[in-house]
Short mmCIF file of C-alpha atoms in Angstrom, two decimals:
data_model
loop_
_atom_site.label_atom_id
_atom_site.label_comp_id
_atom_site.label_asym_id
_atom_site.label_seq_id
_atom_site.Cartn_x
_atom_site.Cartn_y
_atom_site.Cartn_z
CA UNK A 1359 -8.12 28.37 -78.76
CA UNK A 1360 -8.50 29.11 -74.85
CA UNK A 1361 -4.88 29.74 -74.81
CA UNK A 1362 -4.63 31.90 -77.98
CA UNK A 1363 -7.41 34.04 -76.70
CA UNK A 1364 -5.44 34.71 -73.82
CA UNK A 1365 -2.28 35.62 -75.76
CA UNK A 1366 -3.87 37.32 -78.97
CA UNK A 1367 -5.46 40.62 -77.62
CA UNK A 1368 -2.69 41.09 -75.28
CA UNK A 1369 -0.15 41.36 -78.37
CA UNK A 1370 -2.48 43.42 -80.62
CA UNK A 1371 -2.83 47.15 -81.29
CA UNK A 1372 -6.31 47.72 -80.23
CA UNK A 1373 -7.94 49.59 -77.27
CA UNK A 1374 -8.29 48.56 -74.47
CA UNK A 1375 -4.68 46.95 -75.19
CA UNK A 1376 -4.80 44.76 -71.99
CA UNK A 1377 -7.16 41.67 -71.47
CA UNK A 1378 -5.26 40.13 -68.33
CA UNK A 1379 -6.61 40.43 -64.97
CA UNK A 1380 -3.73 40.19 -62.81
CA UNK A 1381 -5.71 40.08 -59.73
CA UNK A 1382 -9.16 38.17 -59.46
CA UNK A 1383 -11.29 36.72 -56.86
CA UNK A 1384 -8.08 35.68 -54.32
CA UNK A 1385 -7.01 39.42 -53.87
CA UNK A 1386 -10.71 40.28 -53.13
CA UNK A 1387 -10.91 37.89 -50.70
CA UNK A 1388 -7.13 39.03 -49.18
CA UNK A 1389 -8.18 42.74 -48.05
CA UNK A 1390 -11.64 41.21 -46.96
CA UNK A 1391 -9.78 38.96 -44.54
CA UNK A 1392 -7.27 41.23 -43.48
CA UNK A 1393 -10.13 43.32 -42.68
CA UNK A 1394 -11.93 41.00 -40.54
CA UNK A 1395 -8.81 40.57 -38.31
CA UNK A 1396 -8.71 44.47 -38.20
CA UNK A 1397 -12.39 44.71 -37.19
CA UNK A 1398 -12.47 41.86 -34.51
CA UNK A 1399 -9.20 42.94 -32.93
CA UNK A 1400 -10.48 46.50 -32.40
CA UNK A 1401 -13.39 44.89 -30.28
CA UNK A 1402 -11.04 43.04 -28.34
CA UNK A 1403 -8.89 46.18 -27.54
CA UNK A 1404 -12.03 48.00 -26.58
CA UNK A 1405 -11.95 45.79 -23.31
CA UNK A 1406 -8.30 44.99 -22.89
CA UNK A 1407 -7.01 48.53 -23.27
CA UNK A 1408 -10.04 51.10 -22.89
CA UNK A 1409 -11.43 48.95 -20.31
CA UNK A 1410 -14.88 49.09 -21.74
CA UNK A 1411 -16.51 46.41 -19.62
CA UNK A 1412 -19.74 46.07 -21.92
CA UNK A 1413 -17.20 44.13 -24.52
CA UNK A 1414 -16.03 41.50 -22.07
CA UNK A 1415 -18.20 38.75 -23.19
CA UNK A 1416 -16.69 38.94 -26.47
CA UNK A 1417 -13.04 40.12 -25.88
CA UNK A 1418 -11.45 36.96 -25.74
CA UNK A 1419 -13.38 35.43 -28.54
CA UNK A 1420 -12.68 38.44 -30.60
CA UNK A 1421 -8.91 37.86 -30.06
CA UNK A 1422 -9.41 34.21 -31.01
CA UNK A 1423 -11.19 35.18 -34.23
CA UNK A 1424 -8.34 37.68 -35.18
CA UNK A 1425 -5.75 35.22 -34.68
CA UNK A 1426 -7.56 32.53 -36.78
CA UNK A 1427 -8.00 34.92 -39.52
CA UNK A 1428 -4.80 36.55 -39.32
CA UNK A 1429 -3.00 32.94 -39.99
CA UNK A 1430 -4.86 32.89 -43.52
CA UNK A 1431 -4.12 36.66 -44.41
CA UNK A 1432 -0.90 35.90 -46.54
CA UNK A 1433 -2.47 32.82 -48.05
CA UNK A 1434 -4.38 34.65 -50.94
CA UNK A 1435 -1.21 36.09 -51.87
CA UNK A 1436 0.79 33.16 -51.72
CA UNK A 1437 -1.84 31.17 -53.81
CA UNK A 1438 -1.97 34.25 -56.44
CA UNK A 1439 2.02 34.52 -56.76
CA UNK A 1440 2.34 30.77 -56.97
CA UNK A 1441 6.09 30.79 -55.69
CA UNK A 1442 5.31 29.98 -52.05
CA UNK A 1443 9.28 29.03 -51.76
CA UNK A 1444 9.90 32.62 -52.65
CA UNK A 1445 7.71 34.22 -50.36
CA UNK A 1446 10.52 35.46 -47.84
CA UNK A 1447 12.63 36.75 -50.67
CA UNK A 1448 10.96 40.37 -50.47
CA UNK A 1449 11.83 40.11 -46.92
CA UNK A 1450 15.80 39.00 -47.29
CA UNK A 1451 16.10 41.96 -49.72
CA UNK A 1452 13.68 44.38 -48.77
CA UNK A 1453 13.20 47.59 -50.73
CA UNK A 1454 11.97 50.86 -49.47
CA UNK A 1455 9.83 51.17 -52.43
CA UNK A 1456 8.48 47.59 -51.71
CA UNK A 1457 4.91 47.81 -50.10
CA UNK A 1458 5.15 43.99 -50.50
CA UNK A 1459 8.12 43.79 -48.08
CA UNK A 1460 6.31 46.46 -46.15
CA UNK A 1461 3.62 44.15 -45.85
CA UNK A 1462 5.57 41.04 -44.92
CA UNK A 1463 7.16 42.51 -41.96
CA UNK A 1464 3.86 44.30 -40.73
CA UNK A 1465 2.21 40.86 -41.09
CA UNK A 1466 4.84 38.69 -39.49
CA UNK A 1467 5.04 41.26 -36.53
CA UNK A 1468 1.16 41.28 -36.38
CA UNK A 1469 0.77 37.57 -36.19
CA UNK A 1470 3.39 37.13 -33.80
CA UNK A 1471 2.01 39.89 -31.54
CA UNK A 1472 -1.85 38.21 -32.09
CA UNK A 1473 0.05 34.73 -30.62
CA UNK A 1474 1.63 36.52 -27.37
CA UNK A 1475 -1.69 38.29 -26.50
CA UNK A 1476 -3.63 35.01 -26.70
CA UNK A 1477 -1.04 33.32 -24.66
CA UNK A 1478 -0.92 35.62 -21.94
CA UNK A 1479 -4.65 36.18 -21.69
CA UNK A 1480 -5.22 32.16 -21.69
CA UNK A 1481 -2.12 31.74 -19.80
CA UNK A 1482 -3.85 30.32 -16.41
CA UNK A 1483 -5.99 28.24 -18.61
CA UNK A 1484 -2.79 26.86 -20.37
CA UNK A 1485 -1.35 26.17 -16.92
CA UNK A 1486 -4.28 24.74 -15.46
CA UNK A 1487 -4.45 22.11 -18.32
CA UNK A 1488 -0.87 21.45 -18.43
CA UNK A 1489 -1.14 20.10 -14.59
CA UNK A 1490 -4.43 18.37 -15.35
CA UNK A 1491 -3.65 16.35 -18.60
CA UNK A 1492 -0.72 14.01 -19.52
CA UNK A 1493 1.21 12.76 -22.49
CA UNK A 1494 1.30 15.08 -26.00
CA UNK A 1495 -1.53 17.26 -24.73
CA UNK A 1496 0.50 18.04 -21.57
CA UNK A 1497 3.51 18.68 -23.64
CA UNK A 1498 1.67 21.11 -25.88
CA UNK A 1499 0.30 23.09 -22.98
CA UNK A 1500 3.66 23.09 -21.22
CA UNK A 1501 5.41 24.44 -24.03
CA UNK A 1502 2.92 27.03 -24.23
CA UNK A 1503 3.33 27.83 -20.67
CA UNK A 1504 7.10 28.08 -21.32
CA UNK A 1505 7.46 25.18 -18.76
CA UNK A 1506 6.16 27.21 -16.02
CA UNK A 1507 3.45 26.81 -13.80
CA UNK A 1508 3.46 30.02 -11.76
CA UNK A 1509 0.28 31.75 -11.39
CA UNK A 1510 1.36 33.73 -8.29
CA UNK A 1511 -0.20 37.04 -7.86
CA UNK A 1512 3.19 38.38 -8.78
CA UNK A 1513 3.37 36.26 -12.33
CA UNK A 1514 -0.33 37.47 -13.14
CA UNK A 1515 0.49 41.06 -12.30
CA UNK A 1516 3.16 40.82 -15.16
CA UNK A 1517 0.65 39.16 -17.36
CA UNK A 1518 -1.70 41.84 -16.89
CA UNK A 1519 1.11 44.17 -18.03
CA UNK A 1520 1.86 42.40 -20.98
CA UNK A 1521 -1.45 42.14 -22.15
CA UNK A 1522 -2.12 45.53 -21.84
CA UNK A 1523 1.14 46.49 -23.33
CA UNK A 1524 0.44 43.91 -26.38
CA UNK A 1525 -2.84 45.31 -27.08
CA UNK A 1526 -1.69 48.81 -26.95
CA UNK A 1527 0.88 48.08 -29.69
CA UNK A 1528 -1.49 45.76 -31.60
CA UNK A 1529 -4.00 48.51 -32.06
CA UNK A 1530 -1.67 50.64 -34.28
CA UNK A 1531 -0.55 47.34 -35.48
CA UNK A 1532 -3.87 46.11 -36.68
CA UNK A 1533 -4.74 49.28 -38.31
CA UNK A 1534 -1.53 50.04 -40.21
CA UNK A 1535 -1.90 46.53 -41.21
CA UNK A 1536 -5.06 47.09 -42.84
CA UNK A 1537 -4.61 50.73 -43.85
CA UNK A 1538 -1.53 49.30 -45.86
CA UNK A 1539 -3.85 47.38 -47.77
CA UNK A 1540 -5.81 50.42 -48.59
CA UNK A 1541 -2.60 52.17 -49.59
CA UNK A 1542 -1.57 49.59 -51.93
CA UNK A 1543 -4.40 50.19 -53.89
CA UNK A 1544 -4.73 53.93 -53.46
CA UNK A 1545 -1.11 54.40 -54.23
CA UNK A 1546 -1.37 52.79 -57.91
CA UNK A 1547 -1.85 56.12 -59.80
CA UNK A 1548 -2.25 54.63 -63.39
CA UNK A 1549 -5.62 53.29 -61.95
CA UNK A 1550 -8.12 56.11 -61.85
CA UNK A 1551 -10.57 53.95 -59.84
CA UNK A 1552 -8.15 53.20 -57.00
CA UNK A 1553 -5.74 56.54 -57.11
CA UNK A 1554 -7.24 58.36 -54.14
CA UNK A 1555 -5.85 59.44 -50.92
CA UNK A 1556 -9.04 58.28 -48.87
CA UNK A 1557 -8.56 54.64 -49.82
CA UNK A 1558 -6.38 53.46 -46.79
CA UNK A 1559 -9.01 55.24 -44.52
CA UNK A 1560 -12.09 53.91 -46.34
CA UNK A 1561 -10.29 50.42 -46.26
CA UNK A 1562 -9.94 50.86 -42.63
CA UNK A 1563 -13.14 51.89 -41.53
CA UNK A 1564 -14.88 49.21 -43.75
CA UNK A 1565 -12.64 46.71 -42.07
CA UNK A 1566 -13.61 47.54 -38.88
CA UNK A 1567 -17.25 47.46 -39.64
CA UNK A 1568 -16.89 43.94 -41.35
CA UNK A 1569 -15.18 42.78 -38.50
CA UNK A 1570 -17.66 43.77 -36.17
CA UNK A 1571 -20.42 42.30 -37.96
CA UNK A 1572 -18.80 39.37 -38.08
CA UNK A 1573 -18.45 38.95 -34.47
CA UNK A 1574 -21.85 39.78 -34.30
CA UNK A 1575 -22.99 36.92 -36.36
CA UNK A 1576 -20.29 34.35 -34.58
CA UNK A 1577 -21.72 35.66 -31.12
CA UNK A 1578 -25.33 35.12 -31.91
CA UNK A 1579 -24.34 31.81 -33.62
CA UNK A 1580 -22.42 30.47 -30.69
CA UNK A 1581 -24.96 31.53 -28.46
CA UNK A 1582 -27.61 29.27 -30.13
CA UNK A 1583 -25.30 26.48 -30.06
CA UNK A 1584 -24.18 26.65 -26.81
CA UNK A 1585 -27.47 27.62 -25.41
CA UNK A 1586 -26.22 30.67 -23.31
CA UNK A 1587 -27.93 34.02 -23.17
CA UNK A 1588 -26.43 36.96 -25.33
CA UNK A 1589 -25.26 39.76 -23.04
CA UNK A 1590 -27.78 42.55 -23.76
CA UNK A 1591 -25.01 45.34 -22.69
CA UNK A 1592 -22.73 43.36 -25.01
CA UNK A 1593 -24.94 43.54 -28.03
CA UNK A 1594 -25.72 47.28 -27.77
CA UNK A 1595 -22.27 48.14 -27.27
CA UNK A 1596 -21.57 46.42 -30.71
CA UNK A 1597 -24.64 47.73 -32.25
CA UNK A 1598 -23.36 51.71 -31.25
CA UNK A 1599 -19.84 50.61 -32.51
CA UNK A 1600 -21.44 49.38 -35.65
CA UNK A 1601 -23.40 52.30 -36.24
CA UNK A 1602 -20.72 54.81 -35.53
CA UNK A 1603 -18.27 53.19 -37.88
CA UNK A 1604 -20.84 52.70 -40.55
CA UNK A 1605 -21.54 56.20 -40.84
CA UNK A 1606 -17.89 56.81 -40.96
CA UNK A 1607 -17.53 54.61 -43.67
CA UNK A 1608 -20.29 55.85 -45.82
CA UNK A 1609 -19.25 59.25 -45.55
CA UNK A 1610 -15.49 58.41 -46.53
CA UNK A 1611 -17.18 56.28 -49.85
CA UNK A 1612 -19.40 59.12 -50.60
CA UNK A 1613 -16.82 61.84 -50.21
CA UNK A 1614 -14.21 59.54 -52.44
CA UNK A 1615 -16.93 58.80 -54.96
CA UNK A 1616 -18.28 62.81 -55.35
CA UNK A 1617 -14.63 63.89 -55.52
CA UNK A 1618 -13.93 61.51 -58.27
CA UNK A 1619 -16.93 62.44 -60.29
CA UNK A 1620 -16.48 66.21 -59.19
CA UNK A 1621 -12.88 66.27 -60.64
CA UNK A 1622 -13.93 64.80 -63.35
CA UNK A 1623 -10.50 64.13 -64.47
CA UNK A 1624 -9.52 62.71 -67.95
CA UNK A 1625 -11.14 59.26 -68.50
CA UNK A 1626 -14.03 60.08 -66.34
CA UNK A 1627 -16.64 59.14 -69.03
CA UNK A 1628 -15.04 55.45 -68.83
CA UNK A 1629 -15.52 55.58 -65.14
CA UNK A 1630 -19.14 56.25 -65.83
CA UNK A 1631 -19.50 53.62 -68.01
CA UNK A 1632 -17.96 51.26 -65.51
CA UNK A 1633 -20.56 52.18 -62.99
CA UNK A 1634 -23.24 51.86 -65.30
CA UNK A 1635 -22.01 48.68 -66.87
CA UNK A 1636 -19.93 46.05 -65.29
CA UNK A 1637 -19.75 47.52 -61.86
CA UNK A 1638 -23.51 48.46 -61.65
CA UNK A 1639 -24.90 45.41 -59.79
CA UNK A 1640 -21.98 45.42 -57.25
CA UNK A 1641 -22.56 48.81 -56.46
CA UNK A 1642 -26.09 48.39 -55.90
CA UNK A 1643 -25.13 45.48 -53.52
CA UNK A 1644 -23.01 47.75 -51.64
CA UNK A 1645 -25.34 50.40 -51.37
CA UNK A 1646 -28.21 48.60 -49.99
CA UNK A 1647 -26.16 46.39 -47.84
CA UNK A 1648 -24.94 49.49 -46.26
CA UNK A 1649 -28.18 51.82 -46.06
CA UNK A 1650 -30.75 49.13 -44.79
CA UNK A 1651 -28.25 48.36 -41.76
CA UNK A 1652 -27.95 52.07 -41.21
CA UNK A 1653 -31.74 52.76 -41.31
CA UNK A 1654 -32.12 49.72 -39.02
CA UNK A 1655 -29.26 50.57 -36.44
CA UNK A 1656 -30.80 54.22 -36.45
CA UNK A 1657 -33.98 53.15 -35.44
CA UNK A 1658 -32.88 50.49 -32.80
CA UNK A 1659 -30.64 53.37 -31.28
CA UNK A 1660 -33.27 55.89 -31.30
CA UNK A 1661 -36.02 53.61 -29.88
CA UNK A 1662 -33.30 52.09 -27.32
CA UNK A 1663 -34.43 48.63 -28.68
CA UNK A 1664 -33.29 45.79 -26.10
CA UNK A 1665 -33.44 42.16 -26.35
CA UNK A 1666 -34.77 39.78 -28.88
CA UNK A 1667 -35.54 42.71 -31.30
CA UNK A 1668 -32.04 44.09 -30.81
CA UNK A 1669 -30.63 40.54 -31.66
CA UNK A 1670 -32.96 40.26 -34.82
CA UNK A 1671 -31.90 43.69 -36.17
CA UNK A 1672 -28.21 43.46 -35.23
CA UNK A 1673 -27.70 40.03 -36.74
CA UNK A 1674 -29.63 40.95 -40.00
CA UNK A 1675 -27.60 44.39 -39.90
CA UNK A 1676 -24.37 42.39 -39.48
CA UNK A 1677 -25.06 39.94 -42.41
CA UNK A 1678 -26.06 42.68 -44.70
CA UNK A 1679 -22.39 44.74 -43.75
CA UNK A 1680 -20.59 41.30 -44.80
CA UNK A 1681 -22.38 41.21 -48.06
CA UNK A 1682 -21.72 44.73 -48.55
CA UNK A 1683 -18.19 44.78 -47.51
CA UNK A 1684 -17.40 41.96 -49.55
CA UNK A 1685 -18.99 43.51 -52.69
CA UNK A 1686 -16.86 46.63 -51.68
CA UNK A 1687 -13.87 44.80 -52.12
CA UNK A 1688 -15.02 43.24 -55.29
CA UNK A 1689 -15.67 46.57 -56.48
CA UNK A 1690 -12.66 48.21 -55.57
CA UNK A 1691 -10.28 45.24 -56.98
CA UNK A 1692 -12.20 44.02 -59.95
CA UNK A 1693 -13.65 47.42 -60.84
CA UNK A 1694 -10.45 49.18 -60.88
CA UNK A 1695 -8.98 46.66 -63.17
CA UNK A 1696 -12.16 46.53 -65.42
CA UNK A 1697 -11.02 50.13 -66.64
CA UNK A 1698 -8.00 49.67 -69.08
CA UNK A 1699 -5.23 51.54 -67.79
CA UNK A 1700 -5.34 53.54 -71.39
CA UNK A 1701 -8.98 54.68 -69.95
CA UNK A 1702 -9.89 53.69 -73.68
CA UNK A 1703 -12.57 50.91 -72.82
CA UNK A 1704 -13.53 48.41 -70.34
CA UNK A 1705 -12.46 44.82 -69.66
CA UNK A 1706 -14.50 42.09 -68.79
CA UNK A 1707 -13.55 39.64 -65.73
CA UNK A 1708 -14.74 36.23 -65.75
CA UNK A 1709 -14.33 34.48 -62.55
CA UNK A 1710 -12.81 31.09 -63.04
CA UNK A 1711 -14.25 28.48 -61.04
CA UNK A 1712 -11.67 25.88 -60.75
CA UNK A 1713 -7.77 26.34 -60.61
CA UNK A 1714 -5.20 28.27 -58.48
CA UNK A 1715 -7.14 31.64 -58.66
CA UNK A 1716 -10.48 30.59 -59.00
CA UNK A 1717 -13.63 30.89 -57.00
CA UNK A 1718 -13.17 27.53 -55.05
CA UNK A 1719 -9.80 28.49 -53.61
CA UNK A 1720 -10.94 31.78 -52.79
CA UNK A 1721 -13.67 30.46 -50.91
CA UNK A 1722 -11.86 27.84 -49.08
CA UNK A 1723 -9.36 30.43 -48.08
CA UNK A 1724 -12.27 32.37 -46.60
CA UNK A 1725 -13.91 29.33 -44.95
CA UNK A 1726 -10.78 27.80 -43.31
CA UNK A 1727 -10.25 30.41 -40.60
CA UNK A 1728 -13.66 29.17 -39.27
CA UNK A 1729 -12.46 25.83 -38.70
CA UNK A 1730 -9.22 27.02 -36.96
CA UNK A 1731 -11.08 28.97 -34.95
CA UNK A 1732 -13.37 26.26 -33.73
CA UNK A 1733 -10.00 24.26 -33.02
CA UNK A 1734 -8.88 27.43 -31.23
CA UNK A 1735 -11.67 27.51 -29.11
CA UNK A 1736 -11.46 24.08 -28.00
CA UNK A 1737 -7.96 24.63 -27.12
CA UNK A 1738 -8.51 27.90 -25.36
CA UNK A 1739 -12.14 28.14 -24.28
CA UNK A 1740 -13.16 31.92 -24.48
CA UNK A 1741 -16.30 31.33 -23.18
CA UNK A 1742 -16.33 29.79 -19.83
CA UNK A 1743 -15.80 32.14 -16.74
CA UNK A 1744 -13.03 30.02 -15.25
CA UNK A 1745 -10.15 30.87 -17.57
CA UNK A 1746 -8.29 34.46 -16.74
CA UNK A 1747 -9.88 37.42 -16.93
CA UNK A 1748 -7.55 40.16 -18.00
CA UNK B 231 10.73 38.41 -12.88
CA UNK B 232 8.79 35.36 -13.08
CA UNK B 233 10.09 32.39 -15.01
CA UNK B 234 7.82 32.29 -18.05
CA UNK B 235 8.63 35.90 -19.01
CA UNK B 236 12.39 35.40 -18.73
CA UNK B 237 12.08 32.49 -21.04
CA UNK B 238 9.57 34.38 -23.46
CA UNK B 239 12.10 37.08 -23.61
CA UNK B 240 14.76 34.61 -24.29
CA UNK B 241 12.88 33.09 -27.03
CA UNK B 242 12.11 36.22 -28.88
CA UNK B 243 15.89 37.01 -28.74
CA UNK B 244 16.48 33.59 -30.48
CA UNK B 245 13.69 34.17 -33.17
CA UNK B 246 15.55 37.65 -33.88
CA UNK B 247 18.91 35.87 -34.12
CA UNK B 248 17.23 33.18 -36.25
CA UNK B 249 15.92 36.02 -38.66
CA UNK B 250 19.10 37.55 -39.18
CA UNK B 251 20.75 34.45 -39.73
CA UNK B 252 18.08 33.25 -42.26
CA UNK B 253 18.69 36.41 -44.20
CA UNK B 254 22.46 35.87 -44.35
CA UNK B 255 21.70 32.19 -45.38
CA UNK B 256 18.66 32.91 -48.07
CA UNK B 257 19.69 36.09 -49.86
CA UNK B 258 20.24 35.22 -53.57
CA UNK B 259 24.00 34.75 -54.43
CA UNK B 260 24.37 37.41 -57.28
CA UNK B 261 22.15 39.82 -55.28
CA UNK B 262 23.04 43.55 -55.11
CA UNK B 263 26.53 43.12 -57.49
CA UNK B 264 24.98 45.87 -59.85
CA UNK B 265 21.88 47.31 -58.06
CA UNK B 266 18.85 45.99 -56.19
CA UNK B 267 18.21 42.93 -58.00
CA UNK B 268 20.15 39.27 -58.63
CA UNK B 269 23.03 40.26 -61.20
CA UNK B 270 22.50 36.58 -62.54
CA UNK B 271 19.03 37.23 -63.77
CA UNK B 272 20.40 39.56 -66.76
CA UNK B 273 22.20 36.71 -68.53
CA UNK B 274 19.53 34.27 -67.39
CA UNK B 275 16.76 36.50 -69.48
CA UNK B 276 19.48 37.33 -72.24
CA UNK B 277 19.59 33.59 -73.03
CA UNK B 278 15.81 33.22 -73.35
CA UNK B 279 14.59 32.42 -77.11
CA UNK B 280 12.19 34.97 -78.64
CA UNK B 281 8.68 33.17 -78.84
CA UNK B 282 7.42 35.92 -81.44
CA UNK B 283 9.06 35.89 -84.85
CA UNK B 284 7.19 38.87 -86.54
CA UNK B 285 5.51 38.58 -89.96
CA UNK B 286 8.61 38.85 -92.13
CA UNK B 287 9.63 35.36 -90.68
CA UNK B 288 6.20 34.29 -92.12
CA UNK B 289 6.51 35.57 -95.53
CA UNK B 290 9.36 33.06 -95.90
CA UNK B 291 7.17 30.29 -96.15
CA UNK B 292 3.36 31.82 -96.60
CA UNK B 293 4.15 34.25 -99.08
CA UNK B 294 0.66 34.01 -100.64
CA UNK B 295 -1.06 34.62 -97.24
CA UNK B 296 1.21 37.13 -96.33
CA UNK B 297 0.59 39.13 -99.70
CA UNK B 298 -3.31 39.01 -99.07
CA UNK B 299 -3.06 40.00 -95.74
CA UNK B 300 -0.41 42.94 -96.24
CA UNK B 301 -2.65 44.40 -99.04
CA UNK B 302 -5.98 44.43 -96.83
CA UNK B 303 -7.14 46.17 -93.86
CA UNK B 304 -5.85 43.64 -91.21
CA UNK B 305 -2.33 44.38 -92.32
CA UNK B 306 -1.94 46.39 -89.40
CA UNK B 307 -2.50 42.96 -86.99
CA UNK B 308 0.31 41.00 -86.76
CA UNK B 309 -0.23 37.15 -87.55
CA UNK B 310 1.08 35.92 -84.42
CA UNK B 311 -1.78 38.01 -82.72
CA UNK B 312 -4.31 35.54 -84.07
CA UNK B 313 -2.19 32.54 -84.60
CA UNK B 314 -0.12 32.47 -81.46
CA UNK B 315 3.48 32.98 -81.20
CA UNK B 316 5.42 31.08 -83.57
CA UNK B 317 8.53 29.76 -81.44
CA UNK B 318 10.14 27.08 -83.41
CA UNK B 319 7.11 26.34 -85.70
CA UNK B 320 7.36 24.88 -88.37
CA UNK B 321 9.63 22.51 -86.59
CA UNK B 322 7.20 22.15 -83.57
CA UNK B 323 4.26 21.74 -85.69
CA UNK B 324 1.71 23.67 -87.03
CA UNK B 325 0.28 26.94 -85.48
CA UNK B 326 -3.37 26.95 -84.26
CA UNK B 327 -5.94 28.34 -86.29
CA UNK B 328 -8.61 30.18 -84.36
CA UNK B 329 -11.64 28.21 -84.56
CA UNK B 330 -13.95 30.30 -82.24
CA UNK B 331 -13.72 33.46 -84.31
CA UNK B 332 -16.55 35.12 -82.63
CA UNK B 333 -14.55 35.20 -79.76
CA UNK B 334 -11.36 36.25 -81.14
CA UNK B 335 -12.67 38.95 -83.32
CA UNK B 336 -14.93 40.62 -80.62
CA UNK B 337 -11.77 41.28 -78.11
CA UNK B 338 -10.89 43.78 -80.89
CA UNK B 339 -14.02 44.60 -82.46
CA UNK B 340 -17.13 44.30 -79.84
CA UNK B 341 -18.48 47.74 -79.37
CA UNK B 342 -17.05 49.63 -76.05
CA UNK B 343 -17.62 52.97 -74.65
CA UNK B 344 -14.26 54.86 -74.98
CA UNK B 345 -12.97 52.87 -77.47
CA UNK B 346 -11.49 55.08 -79.90
CA UNK B 347 -14.30 55.96 -82.74
CA UNK B 348 -11.85 55.12 -85.56
CA UNK B 349 -11.46 51.55 -84.55
CA UNK B 350 -14.36 49.47 -86.23
CA UNK B 351 -16.54 48.25 -83.75
CA UNK B 352 -19.94 46.29 -83.88
CA UNK B 353 -22.32 44.87 -81.42
CA UNK B 354 -21.93 41.47 -82.25
CA UNK B 355 -25.24 40.19 -81.09
CA UNK B 356 -26.80 42.69 -83.48
CA UNK B 357 -24.26 42.12 -86.37
CA UNK B 358 -24.02 38.24 -86.78
CA UNK B 359 -25.40 36.77 -83.46
CA UNK B 360 -23.65 33.36 -83.00
CA UNK B 361 -22.50 33.07 -86.62
CA UNK B 362 -18.76 32.81 -86.98
CA UNK B 363 -17.25 35.94 -88.72
CA UNK B 364 -15.34 34.15 -91.18
CA UNK B 365 -18.64 32.83 -92.76
CA UNK B 366 -18.74 36.51 -94.51
CA UNK B 367 -15.44 37.80 -93.61
CA UNK B 368 -11.79 36.53 -94.60
CA UNK B 369 -9.60 37.16 -91.78
CA UNK B 370 -6.65 38.03 -94.00
CA UNK B 371 -8.76 40.52 -95.97
CA UNK B 372 -11.63 41.36 -93.76
CA UNK B 373 -13.53 44.07 -95.41
CA UNK B 374 -16.50 42.89 -97.64
CA UNK B 375 -16.10 44.58 -100.89
CA UNK B 376 -19.51 44.66 -101.72
CA UNK B 377 -19.99 47.40 -98.95
CA UNK B 378 -18.55 49.67 -101.50
CA UNK B 379 -15.02 51.32 -101.31
CA UNK B 380 -11.77 50.00 -101.92
CA UNK B 381 -10.29 47.06 -99.40
CA UNK B 382 -7.45 49.35 -98.14
#
């Protein structure tokens, strides 16, 4: 019966004349993870490119965060498409109209860039480890050091140049990568809920806030576990950045929404039914999760809050923003498909728990980067002051 | 230039060569013969056997059912929409008889905003609750005669 249910309405003659959701929770997680990369990389460039000293305590950790999440960015797509052995076909035979091939190139380039950047920033540490250890560990570090133990002033000067250059190239790289995710949705003109030129910008700015929020949460958590004091200036810097990008995001989202309603193109009744019906919960989560942090951050910035209250306020805001952005991804990805392409009726999405596209897989894909991040901080300690400062 | 930078640049060069080499190696054989696709895909797809046979096929053996069906309201809804694709049926066995009719029928009949008004719609929870639809409706001749009007 279940199979039949799957086939039957699809071949029918009744509106909405589609029932299949090509994109499920996995594709919700996909732009979410990509966004976290863009956000944490942005914080790291504040220090490495713009030289904002207040971000120094988290700059290297931010880079490792970006790397660990970036490694997993393609996984939701591979699970979704289900033919990993064909993943590279789009790259071998690219087409100018293929957004997927463009993604493959950008993502591949960007992973490489993040690895190089990490390698350079931790090179002194890598060389030191290669000298201090033996056996396999030594071999590992020696490969990363390209068999060289040159940490002369001349070599370090070269490293610094590369770090800056890579971060400089990486900035547009990170933002193009995420702008692209928004483009993929925004360019699908058949989907009223997606087809907006603001989509890439919205994806980008919400990516940045989610990435900063993640960094705040991780920074606070690590400080608790490792029992070091949070850097007050760094926390304030994060609060300012979060505040700025949050406003930018909200304005863009509002503009897009008002635009959609005001234009009132064909099918607007269905959009309204979507907002009032299946999407009401998600939109409210998104709204509450953005407005409360906005208020909290405004008050904190106005009152120049410091110390523990700042930590509490910022942590709460960050947690809410993480949830709000996840809800936003859901609202875009699932919401857009809940509108029938004919705009004659709504579809209902039931997220499967098990299975290749189920919640369990999606949650695992989201959680896995945290383990990788933990492993990376073991190999390349971002916190102790002994390693190289860029 | 320090040793590690030289070696890094060399490795990047090797990576680029590897990528170019893999493109030559892994591009599908018949790709690009006619256009931006694999030419072999055309005969492969053409040799697939159709899964859907259409109601005329069913009429050969289930003529009675077909007669009822075609004379009534659901005559627009093809048999295989509710029974699934025939494929090699009957050689491969019976076709399924949908058991959960509430689910089957509500995919088309549950009231929904923006569904065209001409499409018969009910709010299932008010109409019949969890009762099976076929308790009252014949799936092949769904209109209930006592409600007045002809069944066509």
